[in-house]
GROMACS .gro file of C-alpha atoms in nm:
model
  151
    1UNK     CA    1   7.270  10.125  11.364
    2UNK     CA    2   7.457  10.250  11.666
    3UNK     CA    3   7.624   9.911  11.720
    4UNK     CA    4   7.746   9.900  11.362
    5UNK     CA    5   7.897  10.249  11.400
    6UNK     CA    6   8.077  10.138  11.716
    7UNK     CA    7   8.207   9.830  11.536
    8UNK     CA    8   8.330  10.040  11.244
    9UNK     CA    9   8.504  10.279  11.482
   10UNK     CA   10   8.663   9.987  11.667
   11UNK     CA   11   8.780   9.838  11.336
   12UNK     CA   12   8.922  10.174  11.230
   13UNK     CA   13   9.123  10.197  11.554
   14UNK     CA   14   9.253   9.842  11.507
   15UNK     CA   15   9.362   9.922  11.151
   16UNK     CA   16   9.536  10.239  11.272
   17UNK     CA   17   9.724  10.040  11.537
   18UNK     CA   18   9.830   9.784  11.276
   19UNK     CA   19   9.953  10.065  11.049
   20UNK     CA   20  10.156  10.217  11.332
   21UNK     CA   21  10.305   9.875  11.408
   22UNK     CA   22  10.393   9.819  11.042
   23UNK     CA   23  10.555  10.165  11.030
   24UNK     CA   24  10.767  10.069  11.331
   25UNK     CA   25  10.866   9.739  11.171
   26UNK     CA   26  10.967   9.921  10.853
   27UNK     CA   27  11.164  10.175  11.059
   28UNK     CA   28  11.348   9.896  11.243
   29UNK     CA   29  11.433   9.724  10.913
   30UNK     CA   30  11.563  10.050  10.767
   31UNK     CA   31  11.766  10.112  11.084
   32UNK     CA   32  11.921   9.764  11.063
   33UNK     CA   33  12.008   9.823  10.696
   34UNK     CA   34  12.166  10.159  10.780
   35UNK     CA   35  12.374  10.010  11.061
   36UNK     CA   36  12.491   9.723  10.839
   37UNK     CA   37  12.582   9.969  10.563
   38UNK     CA   38  12.780  10.187  10.802
   39UNK     CA   39  12.962   9.880  10.931
   40UNK     CA   40  13.051   9.768  10.579
   41UNK     CA   41  13.179  10.113  10.481
   42UNK     CA   42  13.389  10.151  10.794
   43UNK     CA   43  13.517   9.793  10.776
   44UNK     CA   44  13.656   9.840  10.426
   45UNK     CA   45  13.968  10.042  10.513
   46UNK     CA   46  14.119   9.982  10.170
   47UNK     CA   47  13.861  10.225  10.029
   48UNK     CA   48  14.050  10.511  10.188
   49UNK     CA   49  14.375  10.400  10.023
   50UNK     CA   50  14.203  10.373   9.685
   51UNK     CA   51  14.056  10.722   9.733
   52UNK     CA   52  14.411  10.860   9.733
   53UNK     CA   53  14.500  10.699   9.400
   54UNK     CA   54  14.175  10.668   9.204
   55UNK     CA   55  13.930  10.957   9.183
   56UNK     CA   56  13.657  10.737   9.033
   57UNK     CA   57  13.654  10.550   9.365
   58UNK     CA   58  13.548  10.874   9.532
   59UNK     CA   59  13.230  10.879   9.325
   60UNK     CA   60  13.134  10.529   9.443
   61UNK     CA   61  13.220  10.620   9.802
   62UNK     CA   62  13.015  10.940   9.779
   63UNK     CA   63  12.724  10.741   9.637
   64UNK     CA   64  12.734  10.507   9.937
   65UNK     CA   65  12.745  10.799  10.178
   66UNK     CA   66  12.451  10.967  10.004
   67UNK     CA   67  12.253  10.645  10.025
   68UNK     CA   68  12.320  10.633  10.399
   69UNK     CA   69  12.211  10.994  10.441
   70UNK     CA   70  11.894  10.929  10.242
   71UNK     CA   71  11.831  10.616  10.448
   72UNK     CA   72  11.871  10.812  10.771
   73UNK     CA   73  11.635  11.083  10.646
   74UNK     CA   74  11.388  10.815  10.537
   75UNK     CA   75  11.408  10.660  10.884
   76UNK     CA   76  11.333  11.001  11.033
   77UNK     CA   77  11.037  11.032  10.799
   78UNK     CA   78  10.904  10.695  10.914
   79UNK     CA   79  10.946  10.784  11.282
   80UNK     CA   80  10.814  11.140  11.255
   81UNK     CA   81  10.595  11.159  10.946
   82UNK     CA   82  10.544  11.517  10.835
   83UNK     CA   83  10.546  11.713  10.514
   84UNK     CA   84  10.874  11.874  10.623
   85UNK     CA   85  11.047  11.536  10.650
   86UNK     CA   86  10.911  11.417  10.315
   87UNK     CA   87  11.040  11.730  10.143
   88UNK     CA   88  11.384  11.688  10.304
   89UNK     CA   89  11.406  11.332  10.172
   90UNK     CA   90  11.308  11.454   9.825
   91UNK     CA   91  11.573  11.728   9.838
   92UNK     CA   92  11.840  11.472   9.927
   93UNK     CA   93  11.724  11.240   9.649
   94UNK     CA   94  11.743  11.513   9.386
   95UNK     CA   95  12.079  11.633   9.517
   96UNK     CA   96  12.217  11.279   9.510
   97UNK     CA   97  12.097  11.234   9.153
   98UNK     CA   98  12.260  11.558   9.047
   99UNK     CA   99  12.592  11.508   9.228
  100UNK     CA  100  12.653  11.135   9.189
  101UNK     CA  101  12.473  11.057   8.865
  102UNK     CA  102  12.604  11.118   8.516
  103UNK     CA  103  12.375  11.398   8.410
  104UNK     CA  104  12.351  11.643   8.127
  105UNK     CA  105  12.354  12.019   8.185
  106UNK     CA  106  11.979  12.023   8.119
  107UNK     CA  107  11.920  11.755   8.384
  108UNK     CA  108  12.138  11.951   8.627
  109UNK     CA  109  11.932  12.263   8.557
  110UNK     CA  110  11.607  12.076   8.618
  111UNK     CA  111  11.752  11.932   8.941
  112UNK     CA  112  11.852  12.278   9.064
  113UNK     CA  113  11.505  12.413   8.985
  114UNK     CA  114  11.352  12.112   9.164
  115UNK     CA  115  11.558  12.169   9.477
  116UNK     CA  116  11.473  12.540   9.471
  117UNK     CA  117  11.101  12.465   9.440
  118UNK     CA  118  11.118  12.208   9.719
  119UNK     CA  119  11.292  12.465   9.941
  120UNK     CA  120  11.022  12.722   9.863
  121UNK     CA  121  10.749  12.470   9.947
  122UNK     CA  122  10.928  12.375  10.270
  123UNK     CA  123  10.958  12.742  10.366
  124UNK     CA  124  10.589  12.803  10.287
  125UNK     CA  125  10.484  12.505  10.498
  126UNK     CA  126  10.705  12.619  10.785
  127UNK     CA  127  10.572  12.977  10.778
  128UNK     CA  128  10.208  12.867  10.753
  129UNK     CA  129  10.265  12.621  11.039
  130UNK     CA  130  10.414  12.896  11.255
  131UNK     CA  131  10.118  13.124  11.180
  132UNK     CA  132   9.877  12.850  11.283
  133UNK     CA  133  10.068  12.802  11.609
  134UNK     CA  134  10.055  13.177  11.675
  135UNK     CA  135   9.679  13.186  11.617
  136UNK     CA  136   9.633  12.888  11.845
  137UNK     CA  137   9.847  13.053  12.113
  138UNK     CA  138   9.640  13.372  12.087
  139UNK     CA  139   9.318  13.176  12.128
  140UNK     CA  140   9.455  12.996  12.432
  141UNK     CA  141   9.586  13.323  12.577
  142UNK     CA  142   9.249  13.501  12.548
  143UNK     CA  143   8.975  13.248  12.619
  144UNK     CA  144   8.698  13.509  12.657
  145UNK     CA  145   8.811  13.723  12.365
  146UNK     CA  146   8.910  14.024  12.574
  147UNK     CA  147   9.251  14.141  12.681
  148UNK     CA  148   9.148  14.420  12.916
  149UNK     CA  149   9.344  14.450  13.237
  150UNK     CA  150   9.150  14.460  13.559
  151UNK     CA  151   9.270  14.731  13.798
   0.00000   0.00000   0.00000
């Protein structure tokens, strides 16, 4: 029984290491895609000339920039997975949809409400995380439970 538990624990650790490795591979692939996208945007100098004459070109350019920003945020989420990073990516996705997409006023309203709710959730998670850190700091500060000064 004990040997099978050790084997299961060993297998669990191996699976965790494989997952971390796959996360790193995905992060590298996303990074390569971001770098290639930046290079293609910067390389196409004629885009800037078209921006001066055609306002519809600005929308396509803005869409490319938003995709880069979302890709960078997604890369950050892969490298430092946390609820805060996931919510930031979702906020950027909703904002991109609202700004770049052809949406109705109702869809814009829903997008604004979505961003507001995501900001509230992010704030709640940040505050509760800070409270947990404070409690942990208090426990570490007072290991015996007393804070009396010895004279």
